[in-house]
mmCIF file of C-alpha atoms in Angstrom:
data_model
loop_
_atom_site.group_PDB
_atom_site.id
_atom_site.type_symbol
_atom_site.label_atom_id
_atom_site.label_comp_id
_atom_site.label_asym_id
_atom_site.label_seq_id
_atom_site.Cartn_x
_atom_site.Cartn_y
_atom_site.Cartn_z
ATOM 1 C CA MET A 20 57.951 221.872 -100.242
ATOM 2 C CA VAL A 21 55.151 221.635 -102.744
ATOM 3 C CA MET A 22 57.492 220.515 -105.505
ATOM 4 C CA ALA A 23 59.018 217.774 -103.260
ATOM 5 C CA LYS A 24 55.555 216.386 -102.317
ATOM 6 C CA THR A 25 54.407 216.268 -105.896
ATOM 7 C CA LYS A 26 57.526 214.396 -106.902
ATOM 8 C CA TYR A 27 56.984 211.852 -104.063
ATOM 9 C CA GLU A 28 53.431 211.174 -105.185
ATOM 10 C CA ALA A 29 54.557 210.642 -108.749
ATOM 11 C CA VAL A 30 57.234 208.151 -107.736
ATOM 12 C CA ARG A 31 54.720 206.305 -105.458
ATOM 13 C CA GLN A 32 52.153 206.044 -108.222
ATOM 14 C CA GLN A 33 54.769 204.728 -110.585
ATOM 15 C CA ARG A 34 55.742 201.945 -108.121
ATOM 16 C CA LEU A 35 52.133 200.916 -107.682
ATOM 17 C CA GLU A 36 51.710 200.560 -111.386
ATOM 18 C CA GLU A 37 54.872 198.472 -111.652
ATOM 19 C CA ASN A 38 53.771 196.170 -108.793
ATOM 20 C CA LYS A 39 50.378 195.678 -110.407
ATOM 21 C CA LYS A 40 51.947 194.654 -113.680
ATOM 22 C CA ARG A 41 54.215 192.156 -111.918
ATOM 23 C CA MET A 42 51.253 190.604 -110.079
ATOM 24 C CA GLU A 43 49.352 190.237 -113.311
ATOM 25 C CA GLU A 44 52.380 188.586 -114.914
ATOM 26 C CA LEU A 45 52.528 186.092 -112.032
ATOM 27 C CA HIS A 46 48.722 185.515 -112.141
ATOM 28 C CA LEU A 47 48.437 186.325 -108.440
ATOM 29 C CA PRO A 48 44.804 187.581 -108.623
ATOM 30 C CA LEU A 49 43.667 184.249 -110.073
ATOM 31 C CA LEU A 50 45.556 182.281 -107.423
ATOM 32 C CA THR A 51 43.981 184.390 -104.663
ATOM 33 C CA GLN A 52 40.491 183.729 -105.980
ATOM 34 C CA ALA A 53 41.189 179.998 -106.315
ATOM 35 C CA PHE A 54 42.422 179.889 -102.731
ATOM 36 C CA LYS A 55 39.225 181.580 -101.471
ATOM 37 C CA ASP A 56 37.064 179.114 -103.385
ATOM 38 C CA ALA A 57 38.961 176.137 -101.996
ATOM 39 C CA SER A 58 38.810 177.340 -98.358
ATOM 40 C CA SER A 59 35.047 177.975 -98.273
ATOM 41 C CA PRO A 60 33.149 174.628 -98.030
ATOM 42 C CA LYS A 61 30.492 174.074 -100.607
ATOM 43 C CA PRO A 62 27.094 173.157 -99.301
ATOM 44 C CA SER A 63 26.340 169.492 -99.890
ATOM 45 C CA PRO A 64 23.147 168.829 -101.751
ATOM 46 C CA MET A 65 20.339 167.409 -99.588
ATOM 47 C CA LYS A 66 19.691 163.754 -100.006
ATOM 48 C CA LYS A 67 16.275 162.879 -101.163
ATOM 49 C CA THR A 68 14.518 160.439 -98.837
ATOM 50 C CA LYS A 69 11.542 158.386 -99.700
ATOM 51 C CA PRO A 70 8.465 159.232 -97.635
ATOM 52 C CA ARG A 71 7.217 156.476 -95.294
ATOM 53 C CA ILE A 72 3.862 155.017 -96.147
ATOM 54 C CA ALA A 73 1.631 153.996 -93.274
ATOM 55 C CA ARG A 74 -0.239 150.777 -93.843
ATOM 56 C CA THR A 75 -2.090 148.247 -91.769
ATOM 57 C CA GLU A 76 -1.972 144.493 -91.876
ATOM 58 C CA LEU A 77 -3.953 141.752 -90.279
ATOM 59 C CA VAL A 78 -1.674 139.324 -88.513
ATOM 60 C CA PRO A 79 -2.650 136.189 -86.599
ATOM 61 C CA VAL A 80 -2.426 136.429 -82.837
ATOM 62 C CA ARG A 81 0.135 134.052 -81.407
ATOM 63 C CA ARG A 82 -1.588 131.553 -79.160
ATOM 64 C CA SER A 83 -0.371 128.791 -76.950
ATOM 65 C CA LEU A 84 -0.181 125.316 -78.454
ATOM 66 C CA ARG A 85 -2.654 124.112 -75.866
ATOM 67 C CA PHE A 86 -5.339 126.392 -77.323
ATOM 68 C CA SER A 87 -4.412 126.226 -80.994
ATOM 69 C CA ASN A 88 -7.243 123.798 -81.780
ATOM 70 C CA LYS A 89 -9.879 125.712 -79.843
ATOM 71 C CA SER A 90 -12.024 128.530 -81.104
ATOM 72 C CA ALA A 91 -10.952 132.070 -80.429
ATOM 73 C CA PRO A 92 -12.519 133.693 -77.352
ATOM 74 C CA GLU A 93 -15.348 136.153 -77.804
ATOM 75 C CA TYR A 94 -15.114 139.650 -76.408
ATOM 76 C CA LYS A 95 -17.771 142.104 -75.451
ATOM 77 C CA GLU A 96 -17.640 145.741 -74.551
ATOM 78 C CA ILE A 97 -18.314 146.618 -70.962
ATOM 79 C CA THR A 98 -18.575 149.923 -69.175
ATOM 80 C CA VAL A 99 -16.291 150.429 -66.208
ATOM 81 C CA TYR A 100 -17.210 153.030 -63.671
ATOM 82 C CA ASP A 101 -14.508 154.529 -61.523
ATOM 83 C CA ARG A 102 -15.220 154.205 -57.853
ATOM 84 C CA VAL A 103 -15.883 157.512 -56.198
ATOM 85 C CA GLN A 104 -14.484 157.679 -52.724
ATOM 86 C CA ILE A 105 -15.932 160.154 -50.280
ATOM 87 C CA PRO A 106 -13.259 161.428 -47.905
ATOM 88 C CA ARG A 107 -14.010 160.466 -44.363
ATOM 89 C CA ARG A 108 -13.966 162.935 -41.587
ATOM 90 C CA THR A 109 -11.364 162.130 -39.009
ATOM 91 C CA THR A 110 -12.518 163.121 -35.581
ATOM 92 C CA HIS A 111 -10.350 162.656 -32.540
ATOM 93 C CA ARG A 112 -12.566 161.651 -29.701
ATOM 94 C CA THR A 113 -11.271 162.302 -26.243
ATOM 95 C CA ARG A 114 -12.589 160.385 -23.300
ATOM 96 C CA ASP A 115 -13.929 162.302 -20.376
ATOM 97 C CA PHE A 116 -12.253 160.965 -17.259
ATOM 98 C CA SER A 117 -13.368 163.847 -15.039
ATOM 99 C CA ASN A 118 -15.920 161.659 -13.229
ATOM 100 C CA ARG A 119 -13.603 158.701 -12.801
ATOM 101 C CA VAL A 120 -13.014 157.686 -9.193
ATOM 102 C CA TYR A 121 -9.702 156.116 -8.252
ATOM 103 C CA ALA A 122 -9.453 153.874 -5.240
ATOM 104 C CA SER A 123 -6.729 154.402 -2.689
ATOM 105 C CA SER A 124 -4.183 151.690 -2.096
ATOM 106 C CA GLU A 125 -5.577 151.084 1.392
ATOM 107 C CA ALA A 126 -9.175 150.733 0.182
ATOM 108 C CA ARG A 127 -8.053 148.434 -2.626
ATOM 109 C CA ASP A 128 -6.180 146.210 -0.183
ATOM 110 C CA ILE A 129 -9.211 145.972 2.123
ATOM 111 C CA ALA A 130 -11.521 144.910 -0.736
ATOM 112 C CA MET A 131 -8.926 142.413 -1.939
ATOM 113 C CA LYS A 132 -8.570 140.912 1.541
ATOM 114 C CA LYS A 133 -12.334 140.460 1.833
ATOM 115 C CA ALA A 134 -12.453 138.772 -1.564
ATOM 116 C CA GLU A 135 -9.716 136.384 -0.538
ATOM 117 C CA GLU A 136 -11.715 135.491 2.572
ATOM 118 C CA ILE A 137 -14.725 134.681 0.377
ATOM 119 C CA GLU A 138 -12.547 132.542 -1.885
ATOM 120 C CA SER A 139 -11.177 130.545 1.045
ATOM 121 C CA SER A 140 -14.733 129.895 2.292
ATOM 122 C CA LEU A 141 -15.818 128.400 -1.035
ATOM 123 C CA GLY A 142 -13.819 125.236 -0.564
ATOM 124 C CA SER A 143 -11.671 123.404 -3.092
ATOM 125 C CA ASP A 144 -14.332 121.624 -5.123
ATOM 126 C CA HIS A 145 -14.142 124.242 -7.866
ATOM 127 C CA PRO A 146 -11.072 126.254 -8.911
ATOM 128 C CA SER A 147 -11.196 130.006 -8.339
ATOM 129 C CA PHE A 148 -9.146 133.198 -8.363
ATOM 130 C CA VAL A 149 -9.476 136.832 -7.251
ATOM 131 C CA ARG A 150 -9.175 139.828 -9.581
ATOM 132 C CA SER A 151 -8.889 143.445 -8.438
ATOM 133 C CA MET A 152 -10.570 145.941 -10.777
ATOM 134 C CA LEU A 153 -8.550 148.645 -12.527
ATOM 135 C CA PRO A 154 -9.835 151.709 -14.450
ATOM 136 C CA SER A 155 -9.273 149.935 -17.775
ATOM 137 C CA HIS A 156 -11.504 147.075 -16.584
ATOM 138 C CA VAL A 157 -14.522 149.121 -15.569
ATOM 139 C CA SER A 158 -14.427 152.524 -17.315
ATOM 140 C CA GLY A 159 -11.849 152.535 -20.101
ATOM 141 C CA GLY A 160 -11.371 149.811 -22.652
ATOM 142 C CA PHE A 161 -13.556 147.361 -20.723
ATOM 143 C CA TRP A 162 -11.114 144.510 -21.191
ATOM 144 C CA LEU A 163 -10.460 142.059 -18.387
ATOM 145 C CA GLY A 164 -7.315 139.999 -18.586
ATOM 146 C CA LEU A 165 -7.310 136.748 -16.631
ATOM 147 C CA TYR A 166 -4.441 134.764 -15.225
ATOM 148 C CA THR A 167 -2.611 132.956 -18.015
ATOM 149 C CA ASP A 168 -1.811 129.816 -16.034
ATOM 150 C CA PHE A 169 -5.421 129.419 -14.896
ATOM 151 C CA CYS A 170 -6.745 129.877 -18.449
ATOM 152 C CA ARG A 171 -4.365 127.355 -19.953
ATOM 153 C CA ARG A 172 -5.215 124.694 -17.385
ATOM 154 C CA ARG A 173 -8.949 125.278 -16.933
ATOM 155 C CA LEU A 174 -10.536 127.110 -19.880
ATOM 156 C CA PRO A 175 -11.137 126.047 -23.521
ATOM 157 C CA ARG A 176 -8.217 126.140 -25.946
ATOM 158 C CA ASN A 177 -10.138 128.194 -28.475
ATOM 159 C CA ASP A 178 -12.246 131.343 -28.442
ATOM 160 C CA SER A 179 -15.608 130.673 -26.881
ATOM 161 C CA VAL A 180 -18.460 132.177 -24.866
ATOM 162 C CA VAL A 181 -18.464 131.829 -21.111
ATOM 163 C CA GLN A 182 -21.278 132.622 -18.703
ATOM 164 C CA LEU A 183 -20.856 134.899 -15.708
ATOM 165 C CA VAL A 184 -23.388 134.148 -12.952
ATOM 166 C CA ASP A 185 -23.825 136.806 -10.279
ATOM 167 C CA GLU A 186 -24.964 136.441 -6.682
ATOM 168 C CA GLN A 187 -28.647 136.458 -7.673
ATOM 169 C CA GLY A 188 -28.143 133.693 -10.232
ATOM 170 C CA GLU A 189 -28.523 135.895 -13.331
ATOM 171 C CA GLU A 190 -26.278 135.120 -16.293
ATOM 172 C CA TRP A 191 -24.230 137.324 -18.618
ATOM 173 C CA PRO A 192 -22.649 135.816 -21.764
ATOM 174 C CA VAL A 193 -19.102 137.073 -22.315
ATOM 175 C CA VAL A 194 -16.620 136.345 -25.103
ATOM 176 C CA TYR A 195 -13.442 134.627 -23.958
ATOM 177 C CA LEU A 196 -10.375 135.127 -26.173
ATOM 178 C CA CYS A 197 -8.042 132.180 -25.802
ATOM 179 C CA ARG A 198 -4.860 133.696 -27.241
ATOM 180 C CA LYS A 199 -5.223 136.855 -25.161
ATOM 181 C CA THR A 200 -6.515 134.978 -22.098
ATOM 182 C CA GLY A 201 -9.160 137.542 -21.265
ATOM 183 C CA LEU A 202 -12.805 138.579 -21.411
ATOM 184 C CA SER A 203 -13.892 140.874 -24.246
ATOM 185 C CA GLY A 204 -17.371 141.376 -25.725
ATOM 186 C CA GLY A 205 -20.079 141.260 -23.060
ATOM 187 C CA TRP A 206 -17.770 142.129 -20.187
ATOM 188 C CA LYS A 207 -18.667 145.829 -20.459
ATOM 189 C CA LYS A 208 -22.362 145.055 -19.927
ATOM 190 C CA PHE A 209 -21.578 142.953 -16.878
ATOM 191 C CA ALA A 210 -19.375 145.712 -15.421
ATOM 192 C CA VAL A 211 -21.916 148.463 -16.093
ATOM 193 C CA ASP A 212 -24.911 146.452 -14.875
ATOM 194 C CA HIS A 213 -23.114 145.757 -11.598
ATOM 195 C CA SER A 214 -21.730 149.322 -11.251
ATOM 196 C CA LEU A 215 -18.163 148.122 -10.885
ATOM 197 C CA VAL A 216 -15.561 150.767 -10.021
ATOM 198 C CA ASP A 217 -11.833 150.946 -9.572
ATOM 199 C CA GLY A 218 -10.746 148.966 -6.525
ATOM 200 C CA ASP A 219 -13.604 146.475 -6.422
ATOM 201 C CA ALA A 220 -12.449 142.876 -6.022
ATOM 202 C CA LEU A 221 -14.145 139.954 -7.786
ATOM 203 C CA VAL A 222 -13.965 136.259 -7.013
ATOM 204 C CA PHE A 223 -14.303 134.038 -10.105
ATOM 205 C CA GLN A 224 -15.273 130.441 -9.275
ATOM 206 C CA LEU A 225 -15.334 128.039 -12.223
ATOM 207 C CA ILE A 226 -18.374 125.873 -11.446
ATOM 208 C CA LYS A 227 -18.575 124.446 -14.995
ATOM 209 C CA PRO A 228 -16.098 124.305 -17.915
ATOM 210 C CA THR A 229 -17.455 127.619 -19.292
ATOM 211 C CA VAL A 230 -19.424 129.018 -16.330
ATOM 212 C CA PHE A 231 -18.061 131.358 -13.643
ATOM 213 C CA LYS A 232 -19.835 132.160 -10.400
ATOM 214 C CA VAL A 233 -18.825 135.761 -9.542
ATOM 215 C CA PHE A 234 -18.740 137.310 -6.053
ATOM 216 C CA ILE A 235 -18.160 141.053 -5.700
ATOM 217 C CA THR A 236 -16.636 142.982 -2.796
ATOM 218 C CA ARG A 237 -17.119 146.717 -3.054
ATOM 219 C CA VAL A 238 -14.290 149.096 -2.366
ATOM 220 C CA GLY A 239 -15.006 151.279 0.658
ATOM 221 C CA ASP A 240 -17.721 149.026 2.115
ATOM 222 C CA GLY A 241 -17.457 148.334 5.779
ATOM 223 C CA GLU A 242 -18.608 144.788 5.326
ATOM 224 C CA CYS A 243 -18.769 142.305 2.498
ATOM 225 C CA ASP A 244 -22.431 142.955 1.676
ATOM 226 C CA ASP A 245 -22.176 141.230 -1.716
ATOM 227 C CA LYS A 246 -21.633 137.812 -0.332
ATOM 228 C CA VAL A 247 -25.324 137.164 -0.919
ATOM 229 C CA GLY A 248 -25.869 134.211 -3.180
ATOM 230 C CA GLY A 249 -22.872 132.254 -2.009
ATOM 231 C CA GLU A 250 -23.534 128.613 -1.644
#
């Protein structure tokens, strides 16, 4: 067995030597190296770029032809201060309606009937109308809307000040808003000074273009005790 293995190794070594000689005769090692050189890309040399040079130039400012013959405007440096805004506190105010008194439908109807009786007794020399008070008229927004048809036919066509004259002849100036056909600024003072409440009925008699004579009937009164001052 040892002799056979030694003989095999000798024959194998001999074949390797023969193959090496044949490859050298065919120049195979040189071809292999040339193939490797051709397959691997050669790094391209970096192109040299010229560095950019920063420079400044003075150029004329393009101006409109209308101002080409005029001198250039002068400028001055000013200091601008940013406006500091202080955040406002938002408070939600709630109205206290615990003391508000609401009139019953029956009491409201009685006061309205008495006011209509006063209106009928005034005659037809001056136009008039009756208005029943609501909570928004006397304790809420204090805004009194009037009848649109009456305002368009009888009152000024622009915002103005009208006078409300009570039973004692005292006057209260009130702002009349034409577009909204109602009484605004000043009406609250009249309502508070006369202690108006929900359900009271008022007779408005237009005795002059911007003057109302006002008669008040109180809700819950047995009699029309505010008819004092009627002419």
